[in-house]
Structure formats: structure tokens, C-alpha cells
Amino acid sequence: MHVEFSLEAKAEFEDSERYYECQVQGLGAQFRTDVRNALIRIRNWPLAAQVEQGDIRRMMLSRFPYKLLYSVETDRIYIIAIAHLHRAPDYWINRSK
């Protein structure tokens, strides 16, 4: 099953990666690796993550304070948001698929 990012989730990923890289050289790459590892877990066990709301699941990153919010659809895993844990918690709810 392939993974597809919403435009907003892709922008959140890129913004966060840039932010961390500006803080400490190499930290952006570590953020990217943490997201990549979470995506591997999601691909291997898409229904194992906790339900956030309705059919939306959340996969926590191991090192960074973020969660990947996603839905498992017939032909794909759709990443809705890469949400920081200490910001407005439900900002992503109205995003369309």
C-alpha cells in the first residue's frame, strides 16, 4: 500500500525539517529519519496505531514531539497532518481527503 501526503502535511514536514536543520546542523536529517521510521511502521501495521478520532489514527514519532495523523483507505495510507504535540491539538480536523 502506498503512502500519500496531503499538501498541508507535506508543508508541515518540510517546515519542521527546515526548522530543526536551522537549529542544529544534521537535526533536520534526524527528523526526516524519525518520520521515515514512523512511515515504515504505518506501512507494516497500518491498523496498529491508536485511533485519534473516527477513522483517523495517530503514530507518534520516537524522538521528536510530533504525531502523524493518517487514514487507511482502500488503496492508500493518507497522511493528513504531521502535528506538533504542543500546538493547537485539533487544527487538522477540517482537512479534506
Tab-separated table of N, CA and C in Angstrom:
chain	number	residue	atom	x	y	z
A	1	MET	N	0.848	-1.175	0.000
A	1	MET	CA	0.000	0.000	0.000
A	1	MET	C	0.895	1.239	0.000
A	2	HIS	N	0.587	2.194	-0.855
A	2	HIS	CA	1.434	3.380	-0.920
A	2	HIS	C	0.933	4.462	0.039
A	3	VAL	N	1.848	5.354	0.392
A	3	VAL	CA	1.552	6.454	1.298
A	3	VAL	C	1.447	7.732	0.484
A	4	GLU	N	0.414	8.502	0.773
A	4	GLU	CA	0.223	9.783	0.105
A	4	GLU	C	0.044	10.862	1.173
A	5	PHE	N	0.757	11.974	1.011
A	5	PHE	CA	0.671	13.089	1.944
A	5	PHE	C	-0.308	14.131	1.411
A	6	SER	N	-1.098	14.703	2.308
A	6	SER	CA	-1.874	15.883	1.936
A	6	SER	C	-0.883	17.016	1.688
A	7	LEU	N	-1.287	18.024	0.956
A	7	LEU	CA	-0.414	19.167	0.711
A	7	LEU	C	-0.006	19.831	2.018
A	8	GLU	N	-0.947	19.902	2.954
A	8	GLU	CA	-0.665	20.523	4.249
A	8	GLU	C	0.346	19.701	5.046
A	9	ALA	N	0.191	18.382	5.032
A	9	ALA	CA	1.130	17.523	5.767
A	9	ALA	C	2.526	17.615	5.167
A	10	LYS	N	2.600	17.667	3.854
A	10	LYS	CA	3.907	17.805	3.195
A	10	LYS	C	4.561	19.119	3.598
A	11	ALA	N	3.793	20.200	3.624
A	11	ALA	CA	4.320	21.505	4.029
A	11	ALA	C	4.762	21.476	5.492
A	12	GLU	N	3.985	20.825	6.355
A	12	GLU	CA	4.364	20.714	7.775
A	12	GLU	C	5.675	19.957	7.925
A	13	PHE	N	5.816	18.887	7.162
A	13	PHE	CA	7.055	18.111	7.201
A	13	PHE	C	8.244	18.967	6.777
A	14	GLU	N	8.121	19.633	5.637
A	14	GLU	CA	9.223	20.440	5.116
A	14	GLU	C	9.565	21.603	6.046
A	15	ASP	N	8.547	22.253	6.599
A	15	ASP	CA	8.783	23.360	7.531
A	15	ASP	C	9.503	22.885	8.793
A	16	SER	N	9.063	21.753	9.319
A	16	SER	CA	9.677	21.215	10.539
A	16	SER	C	11.104	20.767	10.281
A	17	GLU	N	11.326	20.119	9.157
A	17	GLU	CA	12.675	19.681	8.812
A	17	GLU	C	13.614	20.888	8.689
A	18	ARG	N	13.152	21.937	8.018
A	18	ARG	CA	13.956	23.162	7.866
A	18	ARG	C	14.243	23.811	9.220
A	19	TYR	N	13.211	23.873	10.059
A	19	TYR	CA	13.365	24.467	11.389
A	19	TYR	C	14.454	23.745	12.178
A	20	TYR	N	14.370	22.420	12.238
A	20	TYR	CA	15.356	21.658	13.007
A	20	TYR	C	16.751	21.789	12.415
A	21	GLU	N	16.842	21.834	11.107
A	21	GLU	CA	18.153	21.971	10.472
A	21	GLU	C	18.771	23.336	10.785
A	22	CYS	N	17.936	24.366	10.900
A	22	CYS	CA	18.438	25.698	11.278
A	22	CYS	C	18.891	25.747	12.728
A	23	GLN	N	18.298	24.917	13.570
A	23	GLN	CA	18.674	24.891	14.986
A	23	GLN	C	20.043	24.244	15.183
A	24	VAL	N	20.221	23.083	14.593
A	24	VAL	CA	21.472	22.323	14.709
A	24	VAL	C	21.676	21.574	13.393
A	25	GLN	N	22.843	21.746	12.811
A	25	GLN	CA	23.129	21.058	11.554
A	25	GLN	C	22.999	19.551	11.752
A	26	GLY	N	22.236	18.914	10.876
A	26	GLY	CA	22.014	17.474	10.950
A	26	GLY	C	20.733	17.085	11.674
A	27	LEU	N	20.166	18.008	12.448
A	27	LEU	CA	18.949	17.683	13.195
A	27	LEU	C	17.749	17.535	12.259
A	28	GLY	N	17.742	18.292	11.176
A	28	GLY	CA	16.677	18.141	10.180
A	28	GLY	C	16.691	16.747	9.567
A	29	ALA	N	17.888	16.223	9.297
A	29	ALA	CA	18.016	14.860	8.757
A	29	ALA	C	17.536	13.835	9.773
A	30	GLN	N	17.781	14.097	11.042
A	30	GLN	CA	17.305	13.177	12.085
A	30	GLN	C	15.782	13.199	12.169
A	31	PHE	N	15.201	14.389	11.997
A	31	PHE	CA	13.740	14.491	11.963
A	31	PHE	C	13.191	13.686	10.783
A	32	ARG	N	13.814	13.845	9.615
A	32	ARG	CA	13.396	13.105	8.415
A	32	ARG	C	13.458	11.595	8.676
A	33	THR	N	14.520	11.139	9.313
A	33	THR	CA	14.669	9.710	9.620
A	33	THR	C	13.582	9.243	10.576
A	34	ASP	N	13.252	10.059	11.564
A	34	ASP	CA	12.208	9.695	12.526
A	34	ASP	C	10.857	9.564	11.805
A	35	VAL	N	10.563	10.486	10.894
A	35	VAL	CA	9.317	10.405	10.118
A	35	VAL	C	9.346	9.161	9.232
A	36	ARG	N	10.464	8.926	8.580
A	36	ARG	CA	10.588	7.754	7.697
A	36	ARG	C	10.356	6.456	8.491
A	37	ASN	N	10.923	6.361	9.684
A	37	ASN	CA	10.733	5.163	10.515
A	37	ASN	C	9.269	4.995	10.924
A	38	ALA	N	8.600	6.103	11.218
A	38	ALA	CA	7.172	6.033	11.548
A	38	ALA	C	6.370	5.555	10.339
A	39	LEU	N	6.740	6.016	9.156
A	39	LEU	CA	6.045	5.577	7.939
A	39	LEU	C	6.241	4.086	7.680
A	40	ILE	N	7.414	3.581	7.994
A	40	ILE	CA	7.650	2.135	7.856
A	40	ILE	C	6.728	1.363	8.790
A	41	ARG	N	6.612	1.845	10.037
A	41	ARG	CA	5.708	1.181	10.992
A	41	ARG	C	4.265	1.232	10.496
A	42	ILE	N	3.871	2.382	9.966
A	42	ILE	CA	2.497	2.533	9.467
A	42	ILE	C	2.250	1.589	8.291
A	43	ARG	N	3.196	1.504	7.367
A	43	ARG	CA	3.023	0.609	6.207
A	43	ARG	C	2.915	-0.854	6.643
A	44	ASN	N	3.754	-1.246	7.601
A	44	ASN	CA	3.765	-2.646	8.043
A	44	ASN	C	2.559	-3.005	8.904
A	45	TRP	N	2.102	-2.081	9.721
A	45	TRP	CA	0.988	-2.339	10.637
A	45	TRP	C	0.038	-1.148	10.643
A	46	PRO	N	-0.671	-0.914	9.545
A	46	PRO	CA	-1.483	0.304	9.426
A	46	PRO	C	-2.590	0.439	10.468
A	47	LEU	N	-3.105	-0.665	10.967
A	47	LEU	CA	-4.201	-0.595	11.933
A	47	LEU	C	-3.740	-0.721	13.385
A	48	ALA	N	-2.438	-0.767	13.608
A	48	ALA	CA	-1.918	-0.949	14.962
A	48	ALA	C	-1.875	0.338	15.774
A	49	ALA	N	-1.832	1.476	15.115
A	49	ALA	CA	-1.739	2.753	15.829
A	49	ALA	C	-3.084	3.090	16.474
A	50	GLN	N	-3.006	3.891	17.529
A	50	GLN	CA	-4.209	4.298	18.248
A	50	GLN	C	-5.104	5.158	17.376
A	51	VAL	N	-6.401	5.046	17.597
A	51	VAL	CA	-7.367	5.890	16.906
A	51	VAL	C	-7.353	7.260	17.579
A	52	GLU	N	-7.223	8.293	16.768
A	52	GLU	CA	-7.261	9.675	17.259
A	52	GLU	C	-8.701	10.178	17.297
A	53	GLN	N	-9.400	9.980	16.175
A	53	GLN	CA	-10.788	10.413	16.078
A	53	GLN	C	-11.402	9.758	14.845
A	54	GLY	N	-12.544	9.136	15.001
A	54	GLY	CA	-13.214	8.488	13.871
A	54	GLY	C	-12.326	7.433	13.246
A	55	ASP	N	-12.020	7.594	11.960
A	55	ASP	CA	-11.146	6.630	11.273
A	55	ASP	C	-9.717	7.162	11.135
A	56	ILE	N	-9.388	8.210	11.867
A	56	ILE	CA	-8.052	8.807	11.835
A	56	ILE	C	-7.208	8.197	12.952
A	57	ARG	N	-6.038	7.710	12.573
A	57	ARG	CA	-5.108	7.111	13.535
A	57	ARG	C	-3.911	8.020	13.726
A	58	ARG	N	-3.192	7.783	14.831
A	58	ARG	CA	-2.002	8.583	15.096
A	58	ARG	C	-0.804	7.687	15.371
A	59	MET	N	0.310	8.066	14.773
A	59	MET	CA	1.586	7.394	15.023
A	59	MET	C	2.523	8.445	15.592
A	60	MET	N	2.976	8.208	16.805
A	60	MET	CA	3.889	9.133	17.464
A	60	MET	C	5.303	8.929	16.926
A	61	LEU	N	6.027	10.030	16.767
A	61	LEU	CA	7.433	9.912	16.414
A	61	LEU	C	8.206	9.493	17.651
A	62	SER	N	9.322	8.852	17.451
A	62	SER	CA	10.112	8.329	18.564
A	62	SER	C	10.903	9.415	19.282
A	63	ARG	N	11.464	10.344	18.511
A	63	ARG	CA	12.387	11.301	19.097
A	63	ARG	C	11.837	12.722	19.174
A	64	PHE	N	11.007	13.088	18.249
A	64	PHE	CA	10.522	14.463	18.148
A	64	PHE	C	9.072	14.544	18.609
A	65	PRO	N	8.653	15.720	19.105
A	65	PRO	CA	7.291	15.855	19.659
A	65	PRO	C	6.237	16.057	18.566
A	66	TYR	N	6.087	15.063	17.719
A	66	TYR	CA	5.139	15.111	16.608
A	66	TYR	C	4.381	13.801	16.518
A	67	LYS	N	3.212	13.900	15.886
A	67	LYS	CA	2.448	12.696	15.563
A	67	LYS	C	2.020	12.787	14.112
A	68	LEU	N	1.996	11.643	13.450
A	68	LEU	CA	1.478	11.538	12.092
A	68	LEU	C	0.028	11.111	12.201
A	69	LEU	N	-0.858	11.906	11.650
A	69	LEU	CA	-2.278	11.590	11.636
A	69	LEU	C	-2.617	11.082	10.244
A	70	TYR	N	-3.252	9.925	10.191
A	70	TYR	CA	-3.475	9.288	8.886
A	70	TYR	C	-4.743	8.462	8.888
A	71	SER	N	-5.208	8.189	7.666
A	71	SER	CA	-6.331	7.276	7.500
A	71	SER	C	-5.891	6.149	6.574
A	72	VAL	N	-6.429	4.982	6.833
A	72	VAL	CA	-6.164	3.818	5.992
A	72	VAL	C	-7.338	3.703	5.033
A	73	GLU	N	-7.038	3.846	3.750
A	73	GLU	CA	-8.069	3.797	2.732
A	73	GLU	C	-7.877	2.545	1.888
A	74	THR	N	-8.770	2.302	0.981
A	74	THR	CA	-8.735	1.093	0.180
A	74	THR	C	-7.413	0.903	-0.548
A	75	ASP	N	-6.920	1.983	-1.143
A	75	ASP	CA	-5.741	1.873	-1.997
A	75	ASP	C	-4.525	2.649	-1.518
A	76	ARG	N	-4.613	3.255	-0.336
A	76	ARG	CA	-3.502	4.075	0.145
A	76	ARG	C	-3.604	4.334	1.635
A	77	ILE	N	-2.507	4.817	2.167
A	77	ILE	CA	-2.473	5.384	3.509
A	77	ILE	C	-2.323	6.880	3.295
A	78	TYR	N	-3.261	7.648	3.812
A	78	TYR	CA	-3.308	9.081	3.556
A	78	TYR	C	-2.864	9.839	4.801
A	79	ILE	N	-1.728	10.524	4.705
A	79	ILE	CA	-1.199	11.310	5.823
A	79	ILE	C	-1.899	12.662	5.799
A	80	ILE	N	-2.661	12.936	6.837
A	80	ILE	CA	-3.456	14.145	6.925
A	80	ILE	C	-2.648	15.295	7.523
A	81	ALA	N	-1.836	14.980	8.530
A	81	ALA	CA	-1.075	16.029	9.212
A	81	ALA	C	0.160	15.436	9.870
A	82	ILE	N	1.160	16.279	10.010
A	82	ILE	CA	2.314	15.983	10.866
A	82	ILE	C	2.244	17.053	11.934
A	83	ALA	N	1.612	16.710	13.034
A	83	ALA	CA	1.203	17.677	14.047
A	83	ALA	C	2.165	17.711	15.232
A	84	HIS	N	2.559	18.913	15.606
A	84	HIS	CA	3.372	19.118	16.793
A	84	HIS	C	2.495	18.872	18.014
A	85	LEU	N	3.014	18.194	18.996
A	85	LEU	CA	2.220	17.801	20.155
A	85	LEU	C	1.869	18.956	21.084
A	86	HIS	N	2.590	20.071	20.995
A	86	HIS	CA	2.368	21.173	21.929
A	86	HIS	C	1.709	22.382	21.274
A	87	ARG	N	1.093	22.180	20.140
A	87	ARG	CA	0.372	23.258	19.462
A	87	ARG	C	-1.115	22.936	19.448
A	88	ALA	N	-1.913	23.804	18.867
A	88	ALA	CA	-3.366	23.615	18.827
A	88	ALA	C	-3.696	22.176	18.435
A	89	PRO	N	-4.311	21.412	19.326
A	89	PRO	CA	-4.443	19.968	19.121
A	89	PRO	C	-5.313	19.518	17.946
A	90	ASP	N	-6.374	20.200	17.652
A	90	ASP	CA	-7.315	19.694	16.644
A	90	ASP	C	-7.381	20.561	15.392
A	91	TYR	N	-6.331	21.292	15.105
A	91	TYR	CA	-6.335	22.210	13.960
A	91	TYR	C	-6.566	21.491	12.628
A	92	TRP	N	-6.244	20.231	12.548
A	92	TRP	CA	-6.251	19.462	11.301
A	92	TRP	C	-7.616	18.848	10.972
A	93	ILE	N	-8.567	18.906	11.876
A	93	ILE	CA	-9.827	18.163	11.748
A	93	ILE	C	-10.578	18.483	10.456
A	94	ASN	N	-10.574	19.709	9.999
A	94	ASN	CA	-11.364	20.084	8.821
A	94	ASN	C	-10.644	19.880	7.498
A	95	ARG	N	-9.525	19.216	7.505
A	95	ARG	CA	-8.820	18.972	6.249
A	95	ARG	C	-9.568	17.934	5.426
A	96	SER	N	-9.675	18.195	4.148
A	96	SER	CA	-10.377	17.263	3.268
A	96	SER	C	-9.423	16.195	2.768
A	97	LYS	N	-9.986	15.095	2.325
A	97	LYS	CA	-9.193	13.978	1.823
A	97	LYS	C	-9.003	14.096	0.338
